[in-house]
Tab-separated table of C-alpha atoms in Angstrom:
chain	number	residue	atom	x	y	z
R	126	MET	CA	8.186	21.403	-6.169
R	127	ARG	CA	8.016	20.043	-9.766
R	128	LYS	CA	9.042	22.913	-11.730
R	129	ALA	CA	12.052	22.748	-8.364
R	130	ALA	CA	12.736	19.525	-10.280
R	131	LEU	CA	12.529	19.671	-13.718
R	132	ALA	CA	15.580	23.031	-13.325
R	133	GLU	CA	17.486	20.772	-11.089
R	134	ARG	CA	17.095	17.922	-12.850
R	135	ILE	CA	20.261	15.777	-11.186
R	136	PRO	CA	21.670	17.794	-8.072
R	137	ASP	CA	24.874	16.843	-7.927
R	138	ALA	CA	26.741	15.588	-4.634
R	139	ALA	CA	27.534	18.574	-3.338
R	140	THR	CA	24.130	19.242	-3.529
R	141	ARG	CA	22.482	16.437	-1.846
R	142	ARG	CA	25.272	16.463	1.297
R	143	GLY	CA	24.248	19.868	1.652
R	144	ARG	CA	20.615	19.611	1.562
R	145	LEU	CA	21.603	15.943	3.758
R	146	ASP	CA	23.694	18.537	6.270
R	147	ALA	CA	20.693	20.816	7.192
R	148	LEU	CA	18.781	18.053	8.161
R	149	ARG	CA	21.418	16.980	10.881
R	150	ARG	CA	21.639	19.865	12.259
R	151	MET	CA	17.833	21.191	12.781
R	152	VAL	CA	17.591	17.280	14.071
R	153	LYS	CA	21.159	18.021	16.787
R	154	GLU	CA	19.852	21.607	17.500
R	155	HIS	CA	16.258	21.056	18.215
R	156	ARG	CA	16.496	17.309	19.287
R	157	ASP	CA	15.135	18.539	23.690
R	158	GLU	CA	12.203	20.282	21.527
R	159	ILE	CA	10.774	17.804	20.021
R	160	ALA	CA	11.682	15.129	22.684
R	161	ARG	CA	9.483	17.648	24.388
R	162	ALA	CA	7.033	17.270	21.564
R	163	ILE	CA	6.662	14.026	21.083
R	164	ASP	CA	6.573	12.919	25.108
R	165	ALA	CA	3.356	15.654	25.284
R	166	ASP	CA	1.803	13.809	22.737
R	167	PHE	CA	1.966	10.388	24.410
R	168	GLY	CA	1.113	11.730	27.654
R	169	GLY	CA	4.569	9.839	28.696
R	170	ARG	CA	7.278	9.302	27.101
R	171	PRO	CA	11.190	9.005	28.055
R	172	ALA	CA	13.318	11.350	27.026
R	173	GLN	CA	15.940	8.771	26.252
R	174	GLU	CA	14.171	5.857	24.303
R	175	THR	CA	13.097	9.066	22.363
R	176	GLU	CA	16.821	9.896	21.857
R	177	ILE	CA	18.393	6.080	20.710
R	178	LEU	CA	15.174	4.674	18.440
R	179	GLU	CA	14.587	7.971	16.893
R	180	VAL	CA	17.601	10.849	17.147
R	181	VAL	CA	20.458	8.686	16.977
R	182	PRO	CA	19.126	6.179	14.341
R	183	VAL	CA	18.087	9.340	12.263
R	184	LEU	CA	21.386	10.747	12.727
R	185	GLY	CA	23.400	7.547	11.645
R	186	ALA	CA	21.589	7.207	8.742
R	187	ILE	CA	22.245	10.787	8.238
R	188	ARG	CA	26.141	10.943	8.919
R	189	HIS	CA	25.489	6.699	6.512
R	190	ALA	CA	24.378	8.816	3.014
R	191	ARG	CA	26.226	11.558	3.404
R	192	SER	CA	29.136	9.040	3.494
R	193	HIS	CA	28.448	7.063	0.080
R	194	VAL	CA	26.064	9.839	-1.693
R	195	ALA	CA	28.806	10.411	-4.701
R	196	ARG	CA	30.033	6.718	-5.059
R	197	TRP	CA	26.707	5.914	-5.134
R	198	MET	CA	25.798	8.472	-7.592
R	199	ARG	CA	28.468	6.777	-10.215
R	200	ASP	CA	26.935	5.224	-13.030
R	201	GLU	CA	27.414	1.600	-12.386
R	202	ARG	CA	29.209	-0.341	-16.250
R	203	ARG	CA	27.451	-3.151	-17.104
R	204	ALA	CA	28.847	-5.382	-19.746
R	205	PRO	CA	26.994	-5.296	-23.208
R	206	SER	CA	25.243	-8.674	-24.320
R	207	LEU	CA	27.754	-10.546	-26.724
R	208	ALA	CA	26.176	-9.085	-29.859
R	209	PHE	CA	26.928	-5.847	-28.904
R	210	ARG	CA	30.337	-6.601	-28.011
R	211	GLY	CA	32.833	-2.390	-28.572
R	212	GLY	CA	29.199	-1.056	-27.256
R	213	ARG	CA	29.005	0.485	-23.613
R	214	ALA	CA	26.027	-0.258	-20.795
R	215	TRP	CA	25.899	1.585	-17.828
R	216	VAL	CA	22.884	2.686	-15.485
R	217	ARG	CA	22.430	6.231	-14.275
R	218	HIS	CA	20.687	6.128	-10.832
R	219	GLU	CA	18.815	9.423	-11.146
R	220	PRO	CA	15.957	11.157	-8.754
R	221	LEU	CA	12.279	10.379	-9.922
R	222	GLY	CA	11.234	14.193	-8.841
R	223	VAL	CA	8.957	14.780	-5.558
R	224	VAL	CA	8.437	11.910	-2.939
R	225	GLY	CA	5.269	11.399	-0.572
R	226	ILE	CA	5.882	10.541	2.675
R	227	VAL	CA	3.259	9.412	5.303
R	228	SER	CA	4.420	9.024	8.478
R	229	PRO	CA	3.096	7.470	11.690
R	230	TRP	CA	2.539	8.363	15.760
R	231	ASN	CA	5.558	5.449	16.954
R	232	PHE	CA	8.276	6.936	16.207
R	233	PRO	CA	7.038	10.551	14.450
R	234	LEU	CA	10.171	11.227	13.616
R	235	TYR	CA	12.800	8.366	13.182
R	236	LEU	CA	9.391	7.533	10.783
R	237	CYS	CA	9.015	10.394	8.885
R	238	LEU	CA	13.005	10.967	8.458
R	239	GLY	CA	13.915	8.065	7.756
R	240	PRO	CA	12.619	7.904	4.262
R	241	LEU	CA	13.365	11.561	3.821
R	242	VAL	CA	17.268	10.887	4.200
R	243	ASP	CA	16.743	8.140	1.225
R	244	ALA	CA	14.609	11.152	-0.545
R	245	LEU	CA	17.199	13.634	0.110
R	246	ALA	CA	20.441	11.223	-1.225
R	247	ALA	CA	18.255	10.489	-4.013
R	248	GLY	CA	18.639	13.874	-5.813
R	249	ASN	CA	14.703	14.004	-5.420
R	250	ARG	CA	12.316	16.989	-3.432
R	251	ALA	CA	9.260	15.843	-0.705
R	252	MET	CA	5.828	17.021	0.770
R	253	ILE	CA	5.809	14.796	4.516
R	254	LYS	CA	2.903	13.963	6.066
R	255	PRO	CA	2.321	13.414	9.514
R	256	SER	CA	-0.177	11.814	11.905
R	257	GLU	CA	-2.425	13.293	13.254
R	258	LEU	CA	-2.227	11.975	17.026
R	259	THR	CA	0.476	13.796	17.231
R	260	PRO	CA	-0.128	17.383	17.182
R	261	ARG	CA	2.726	19.359	18.728
R	262	PHE	CA	5.193	17.113	16.673
R	263	SER	CA	3.865	17.605	13.905
R	264	GLU	CA	3.628	21.377	14.799
R	265	LEU	CA	6.375	22.140	15.878
R	266	LEU	CA	8.163	19.345	12.823
R	267	ALA	CA	6.954	21.778	10.727
R	268	ASP	CA	8.513	24.800	12.239
R	269	LEU	CA	12.189	23.068	11.572
R	270	ILE	CA	11.579	22.255	7.972
R	271	ASP	CA	10.818	25.592	6.660
R	272	GLN	CA	13.398	26.980	8.842
R	273	ALA	CA	16.092	24.252	7.372
R	274	PHE	CA	14.806	24.520	3.653
R	275	ALA	CA	12.899	25.806	0.835
R	276	PRO	CA	9.801	25.490	0.814
R	277	ASP	CA	10.655	23.828	-2.904
R	278	GLU	CA	13.015	21.448	-1.035
R	279	VAL	CA	10.959	19.854	1.710
R	280	ALA	CA	8.257	20.468	2.821
R	281	VAL	CA	5.252	19.730	5.620
R	282	ILE	CA	1.500	19.572	5.187
R	283	LYS	CA	-0.532	19.046	8.603
R	284	GLY	CA	-4.332	18.159	8.703
R	285	ASP	CA	-6.527	15.340	9.909
R	286	VAL	CA	-7.750	11.755	8.174
R	287	ASP	CA	-8.771	13.459	5.281
R	288	VAL	CA	-5.786	15.443	4.108
R	289	ALA	CA	-3.893	12.288	4.425
R	290	ARG	CA	-6.414	10.730	2.060
R	291	ALA	CA	-5.959	13.838	-0.837
R	292	PHE	CA	-2.331	13.769	-0.135
R	293	THR	CA	-2.196	9.914	-1.125
R	294	ALA	CA	-4.149	10.506	-4.317
R	295	LEU	CA	-1.373	14.093	-5.736
R	296	PRO	CA	0.331	12.649	-8.580
R	297	PHE	CA	3.533	11.832	-6.709
R	298	ASP	CA	6.850	9.866	-8.760
R	299	HIS	CA	7.182	8.345	-4.914
R	300	LEU	CA	5.337	7.606	-2.233
R	301	VAL	CA	6.525	5.829	0.838
R	302	PHE	CA	3.757	5.099	3.682
R	303	THR	CA	4.336	3.625	6.499
R	304	GLY	CA	1.577	2.889	8.586
R	305	SER	CA	-1.200	-0.901	9.115
R	306	THR	CA	-1.678	-2.876	6.566
R	307	THR	CA	-5.527	-1.883	6.597
R	308	VAL	CA	-5.302	1.768	5.860
R	309	GLY	CA	-1.998	0.759	3.229
R	310	ARG	CA	-5.134	-0.858	1.095
R	311	HIS	CA	-6.192	2.346	0.934
R	312	VAL	CA	-3.246	4.030	-0.095
R	313	MET	CA	-2.029	1.950	-2.764
R	314	ARG	CA	-5.928	2.501	-4.337
R	315	ALA	CA	-4.827	6.857	-4.362
R	316	ALA	CA	-1.660	5.804	-5.853
R	317	ALA	CA	-2.615	3.107	-8.164
R	318	GLU	CA	-5.146	5.892	-9.966
R	319	ASN	CA	-1.520	8.027	-10.707
R	320	LEU	CA	0.165	4.847	-11.301
R	321	THR	CA	2.516	6.181	-8.316
R	322	PRO	CA	4.501	3.130	-7.102
R	323	VAL	CA	4.520	2.804	-3.877
R	324	THR	CA	7.006	1.485	-1.337
R	325	LEU	CA	4.799	-0.076	2.214
R	326	GLU	CA	5.612	0.041	5.379
R	327	LEU	CA	3.075	-1.909	7.322
R	328	GLY	CA	2.827	-4.677	10.379
R	329	GLY	CA	1.990	-7.291	10.879
R	330	LYS	CA	1.988	-10.483	13.877
R	331	SER	CA	5.943	-10.502	14.873
R	332	PRO	CA	6.865	-13.751	15.876
R	333	ALA	CA	9.806	-15.092	18.420
R	334	ILE	CA	10.280	-18.542	17.852
R	335	VAL	CA	11.957	-19.933	21.408
R	336	THR	CA	13.342	-23.028	19.940
R	337	GLU	CA	14.489	-26.579	22.511
R	338	GLY	CA	17.644	-25.686	24.654
R	339	TYR	CA	17.687	-21.925	23.913
R	340	SER	CA	18.602	-19.990	27.487
R	341	LEU	CA	14.701	-19.631	28.504
R	342	ASP	CA	15.878	-16.330	30.651
R	343	ASP	CA	18.332	-14.957	27.329
R	344	ALA	CA	15.335	-14.927	25.419
R	345	ALA	CA	13.270	-13.043	27.723
R	346	GLN	CA	15.397	-10.168	27.931
R	347	ALA	CA	15.368	-9.537	24.768
R	348	ILE	CA	11.881	-10.275	23.609
R	349	ALA	CA	10.953	-7.915	26.955
R	350	GLN	CA	13.637	-5.276	25.991
R	351	GLY	CA	11.961	-5.725	21.736
R	352	LYS	CA	8.755	-6.016	23.438
R	353	PHE	CA	7.832	-3.410	26.132
R	354	LEU	CA	10.369	-0.605	24.498
R	355	ASN	CA	7.093	2.376	23.665
R	356	ALA	CA	5.142	-0.031	25.430
R	357	GLY	CA	4.628	-2.394	22.568
R	358	GLN	CA	3.964	0.464	19.762
R	359	ILE	CA	6.868	-0.919	17.352
R	360	CYS	CA	5.905	-2.160	14.115
R	361	ILE	CA	8.233	-4.873	14.608
R	362	ALA	CA	8.100	-5.309	17.855
R	363	PRO	CA	7.700	-9.423	19.025
R	364	ASP	CA	3.708	-10.126	19.225
R	365	TYR	CA	3.678	-13.279	20.229
R	366	ALA	CA	5.936	-16.151	21.486
R	367	LEU	CA	6.358	-19.638	20.325
R	368	VAL	CA	7.726	-22.345	22.912
R	369	PRO	CA	8.387	-25.913	23.707
R	370	VAL	CA	5.436	-27.148	25.128
R	371	GLY	CA	5.734	-26.953	28.798
R	372	GLN	CA	7.937	-24.373	29.146
R	373	GLU	CA	5.220	-21.581	28.406
R	374	GLU	CA	4.914	-20.431	32.149
R	375	ALA	CA	8.649	-20.289	32.438
R	376	LEU	CA	8.518	-18.008	29.947
R	377	ALA	CA	5.719	-16.002	30.994
R	378	ARG	CA	7.363	-15.596	33.941
R	379	ALA	CA	11.283	-14.940	32.687
R	380	VAL	CA	9.906	-11.492	30.229
R	381	LEU	CA	7.948	-10.022	33.441
R	382	ALA	CA	11.226	-10.724	35.951
R	383	ALA	CA	13.029	-9.064	32.670
R	384	ALA	CA	10.529	-6.145	32.466
R	385	GLU	CA	10.466	-5.867	35.903
R	386	LYS	CA	13.962	-5.299	36.035
R	387	SER	CA	13.930	-2.403	33.504
R	388	TYR	CA	11.762	-0.891	34.968
R	389	PRO	CA	11.576	-1.261	38.589
R	390	ALA	CA	9.236	1.347	40.980
R	391	TYR	CA	9.935	4.651	40.635
R	392	PHE	CA	11.673	4.272	37.669
R	393	ALA	CA	8.802	2.742	35.337
R	394	ALA	CA	6.922	6.234	34.921
R	395	ARG	CA	9.702	7.606	34.210
R	396	ASP	CA	11.249	5.329	31.566
R	397	TYR	CA	7.757	3.761	30.644
R	398	ALA	CA	6.000	4.673	27.701
R	399	SER	CA	1.739	5.562	27.954
R	400	ILE	CA	-0.407	4.098	25.384
R	401	ILE	CA	-0.568	7.368	22.685
R	402	THR	CA	-5.081	7.198	23.949
R	403	GLU	CA	-7.569	6.428	25.639
R	404	ARG	CA	-9.140	4.012	22.953
R	405	HIS	CA	-5.861	2.456	22.205
R	406	ARG	CA	-5.697	1.333	25.386
R	407	THR	CA	-9.175	0.787	25.688
R	408	ARG	CA	-8.961	-1.963	22.776
R	409	LEU	CA	-6.160	-3.976	24.589
R	410	GLU	CA	-7.423	-3.763	27.088
R	411	ASN	CA	-10.238	-5.539	25.588
R	412	ALA	CA	-8.919	-7.726	23.757
R	413	VAL	CA	-6.869	-9.771	27.601
R	414	ALA	CA	-9.762	-8.968	28.476
R	415	GLU	CA	-11.560	-11.131	26.095
R	416	ALA	CA	-8.808	-13.984	26.339
R	417	GLU	CA	-9.350	-14.095	29.831
R	418	GLN	CA	-12.899	-14.892	29.507
R	419	ALA	CA	-12.313	-17.414	27.203
R	420	GLY	CA	-10.230	-18.947	29.864
R	421	ALA	CA	-6.379	-17.292	28.945
R	422	ARG	CA	-4.380	-16.765	31.677
R	423	VAL	CA	-3.334	-13.434	32.175
R	424	LEU	CA	-0.441	-12.707	34.202
R	425	ARG	CA	0.779	-8.667	34.827
R	426	ALA	CA	4.394	-7.536	35.443
R	427	GLN	CA	3.992	-6.062	39.229
R	428	GLY	CA	5.634	-2.326	40.104
R	429	ALA	CA	4.211	0.922	40.645
R	430	TRP	CA	3.360	1.938	36.678
R	431	GLY	CA	1.843	4.939	36.779
R	432	GLY	CA	-0.925	4.640	35.917
R	433	ARG	CA	-0.293	3.271	32.574
R	434	MET	CA	-0.239	-0.088	31.190
R	435	PRO	CA	2.044	-2.908	33.011
R	436	PRO	CA	3.111	-5.444	30.883
R	437	THR	CA	1.073	-8.793	30.439
R	438	VAL	CA	2.138	-11.843	29.339
R	439	VAL	CA	-1.264	-14.074	28.515
R	440	ILE	CA	-1.018	-18.140	27.876
R	441	GLY	CA	-3.466	-20.019	26.112
R	442	ALA	CA	-5.486	-16.925	24.001
R	443	PRO	CA	-7.822	-18.125	21.741
R	444	ASP	CA	-7.022	-18.539	18.391
R	445	GLN	CA	-9.622	-16.355	16.743
R	446	GLY	CA	-9.071	-13.648	19.186
R	447	VAL	CA	-8.020	-10.589	18.983
R	448	LEU	CA	-4.590	-10.928	20.221
R	449	MET	CA	-4.492	-13.736	17.789
R	450	THR	CA	-5.934	-12.655	14.963
R	451	GLU	CA	-4.921	-8.556	14.598
R	452	GLU	CA	-0.977	-6.876	15.830
R	453	ILE	CA	-1.500	-6.299	19.163
R	454	PHE	CA	0.944	-2.583	18.909
R	455	GLY	CA	1.128	-2.558	23.285
R	456	PRO	CA	2.549	-4.174	26.076
R	457	VAL	CA	0.967	-7.190	25.603
R	458	LEU	CA	2.645	-11.348	24.874
R	459	PRO	CA	0.805	-14.180	23.923
R	460	ILE	CA	3.020	-17.474	24.756
R	461	VAL	CA	1.502	-20.017	22.746
R	462	PRO	CA	3.190	-23.375	22.179
R	463	TYR	CA	4.247	-25.643	20.220
R	464	GLY	CA	5.557	-30.083	19.437
R	465	ASP	CA	8.555	-30.019	17.107
R	466	LEU	CA	10.199	-26.931	15.614
R	467	ASP	CA	7.255	-28.125	12.075
R	468	ASP	CA	5.052	-27.228	14.083
R	469	ALA	CA	6.044	-23.335	14.939
R	470	LEU	CA	6.836	-23.334	11.194
R	471	THR	CA	3.242	-23.823	10.422
R	472	PHE	CA	1.403	-21.481	12.858
R	473	VAL	CA	3.503	-18.797	11.379
R	474	ASN	CA	3.008	-19.570	8.086
R	475	ARG	CA	-0.677	-20.316	8.603
R	476	ARG	CA	-0.638	-15.991	9.178
R	477	ASP	CA	-0.279	-13.877	6.636
R	478	ARG	CA	3.408	-12.842	6.044
R	479	PRO	CA	5.177	-10.862	9.197
R	480	LEU	CA	7.190	-7.490	9.169
R	481	ALA	CA	10.135	-9.351	11.364
R	482	LEU	CA	10.764	-12.844	13.000
R	483	TYR	CA	13.196	-13.122	15.826
R	484	ALA	CA	14.503	-16.455	16.269
R	485	PHE	CA	16.590	-17.872	19.260
R	486	ALA	CA	18.014	-20.908	18.094
R	487	ARG	CA	22.376	-21.476	19.329
R	488	ASP	CA	23.257	-23.937	16.433
R	489	ARG	CA	22.985	-22.488	12.899
R	490	THR	CA	21.664	-25.927	11.725
R	491	THR	CA	18.329	-24.659	13.335
R	492	GLN	CA	18.856	-20.722	12.338
R	493	ARG	CA	19.064	-21.999	9.184
R	494	ARG	CA	16.069	-24.071	8.602
R	495	ILE	CA	14.133	-21.140	10.633
R	496	LEU	CA	15.311	-18.656	8.293
R	497	ASP	CA	14.264	-21.042	5.350
R	498	GLY	CA	11.248	-22.257	6.587
R	499	ALA	CA	9.229	-19.622	7.364
R	500	ILE	CA	9.096	-15.932	5.082
R	501	SER	CA	9.113	-12.156	6.787
R	502	GLY	CA	10.494	-8.652	6.406
R	503	GLY	CA	13.299	-8.802	7.655
R	504	VAL	CA	15.121	-11.570	10.469
R	505	THR	CA	17.087	-11.002	14.294
R	506	LEU	CA	18.274	-13.414	15.667
R	507	ASN	CA	18.825	-14.814	19.412
R	508	GLY	CA	17.703	-11.133	19.752
R	509	THR	CA	14.835	-8.606	18.677
R	510	ILE	CA	14.833	-5.227	16.959
R	511	ALA	CA	18.380	-4.922	15.972
R	512	HIS	CA	17.779	-5.131	11.980
R	513	ILE	CA	16.601	-1.691	11.852
R	514	ALA	CA	19.333	-0.338	12.937
R	515	GLN	CA	21.642	-2.045	10.765
R	516	GLU	CA	22.601	0.815	7.862
R	517	ASN	CA	23.729	-1.513	5.179
R	518	LEU	CA	21.202	-4.084	5.307
R	519	PRO	CA	17.654	-3.315	3.795
R	520	PHE	CA	14.535	-2.776	6.065
R	521	GLY	CA	10.719	-3.699	4.609
R	522	GLY	CA	8.413	-6.013	4.247
R	523	VAL	CA	7.045	-8.583	2.351
R	524	GLY	CA	2.721	-9.701	1.403
R	525	ALA	CA	0.373	-7.957	3.934
R	526	SER	CA	4.013	-6.215	6.541
R	527	GLY	CA	4.823	-4.105	3.187
R	528	MET	CA	6.590	-4.083	-0.248
R	529	GLY	CA	9.755	-2.491	-1.130
R	530	ALA	CA	12.779	-1.703	1.282
R	531	TYR	CA	14.643	1.807	1.936
R	532	HIS	CA	17.856	2.354	4.380
R	533	GLY	CA	21.370	3.362	3.068
R	534	ARG	CA	22.152	2.071	-0.650
R	535	ASP	CA	18.842	0.062	-0.898
R	536	GLY	CA	16.625	3.170	-0.051
R	537	PHE	CA	19.244	5.620	-2.409
R	538	ARG	CA	17.999	2.733	-5.177
R	539	ARG	CA	14.640	2.322	-4.230
R	540	LEU	CA	13.486	6.389	-4.410
R	541	SER	CA	16.365	6.651	-7.908
R	542	HIS	CA	15.024	5.739	-11.609
R	543	ALA	CA	17.630	2.940	-12.497
R	544	ARG	CA	17.803	4.545	-16.213
R	545	SER	CA	19.930	1.967	-18.232
R	546	VAL	CA	21.850	3.346	-21.241
R	547	PHE	CA	23.902	2.006	-24.572
R	548	ARG	CA	26.084	3.890	-26.278
R	549	PRO	CA	27.135	1.368	-29.546
R	550	GLY	CA	31.328	0.904	-30.266
R	551	PRO	CA	32.890	1.046	-34.110
R	552	ILE	CA	31.148	-1.324	-35.707
R	553	ASP	CA	27.464	-1.555	-34.467
R	554	ALA	CA	25.986	-5.049	-35.218
R	555	PHE	CA	22.137	-3.263	-34.524
R	556	ALA	CA	22.973	-1.000	-37.939
R	557	LEU	CA	24.287	-4.166	-40.262
R	558	LEU	CA	20.991	-6.472	-39.168
R	559	ARG	CA	18.461	-3.751	-41.644
R	560	PRO	CA	16.523	-4.860	-44.020
R	561	PRO	CA	17.057	-5.937	-47.176
R	562	PHE	CA	18.328	-8.731	-45.344
R	563	GLY	CA	21.040	-10.837	-46.376
R	564	ARG	CA	23.993	-13.455	-45.170
R	565	PHE	CA	24.652	-11.591	-42.422
R	566	ALA	CA	21.494	-11.028	-41.258
R	567	GLU	CA	21.613	-14.955	-41.310
R	568	PHE	CA	24.894	-15.695	-39.528
R	569	ALA	CA	23.934	-13.567	-36.875
R	570	ILE	CA	20.386	-15.914	-36.284
R	571	ARG	CA	22.507	-18.914	-36.160
R	572	THR	CA	25.076	-17.492	-34.210
R	573	PHE	CA	23.217	-16.001	-31.823
R	574	GLY	CA	19.727	-18.256	-31.687
R	575	ARG	CA	20.936	-20.770	-31.080
């Protein structure tokens, strides 16, 4: 790939669009196979959920990049510094070379092809390491990529954790990793050996703050949708909800009512995803049991869940328990009361900076107060999840929830080298400052050194 990247150092817009077209055809022609493979890996995941949360966003990202890549590639003119007026300055956004992409199991299509879209738009080659927890999808993806691309354009590397370690130790020109904060630290250490720059999309405990006077029913519907899609196995799912003191019970009941409405009786087994493995489910059940033994109230959605873990709400989870110290990554929502908004913001800020924040507030003053008062990777106001679907917004974390952002133009720039170029004008001021220094040097120092 390195040799191929050097041989075709700056692919033109037509070449980049051609590769994006190949990716689009691959996804569109095999979307049913992709959904079936993911369903099999999960032991039950609705095809509609795969379409809505993975296929449609990938196709949207491709369409957006294809439409704008020629404009993104244009040289960006900059004004020369005052002493060098008459010259010309500009920035070229050039391919980095070979990009490594390590993708997780929870959205196996979107979280490997999303970064790939940006890598291809930026003119790079790419190697993908999908998760070993989705073996059927990984096998299918490797076959489809082999059919759609030359081996020196895009390649898929399958394997277990040892293969992933070897993969992240390769001297990529950039490495994109999506996964847990714990593994992200190991990835960053491995990349540091080669001085490989990284984009880390991690996770954390993303809060939902419901403010005084906001409709609990409206907030509950949005929180339930963001929390129980993919059975809560979403890096930006609401991890816990903060609500004014005395409203915990009402919000809990409203969240469960919204879940029961979304997944009624027979449809729950069809429309509600499974937990990826028994190990993951056992961890979740143990975390809920720990909270219950510590005195928390546990409420579960009623209905026929086909053996799957039902939507669960926990009131009074201990502050030092698993539910309040670790990213939950499942259909369990702790609800925490707060006295006033400053208390809520303090509660959020005592923890690591989250990947997402959700604020439910009618007036802009309160919305601004929350935005100013708490840090997060991204925000959706009066809703959940939707900020990730905006191609014109960067997506990324901050602090323990990640570094770097991609999507659309921001992804193109993240995976490009911003190369500065300066061309002197007819009078080269810098050339006139060669020693031996004389009157012109003294004049320049007095003029520009103020």
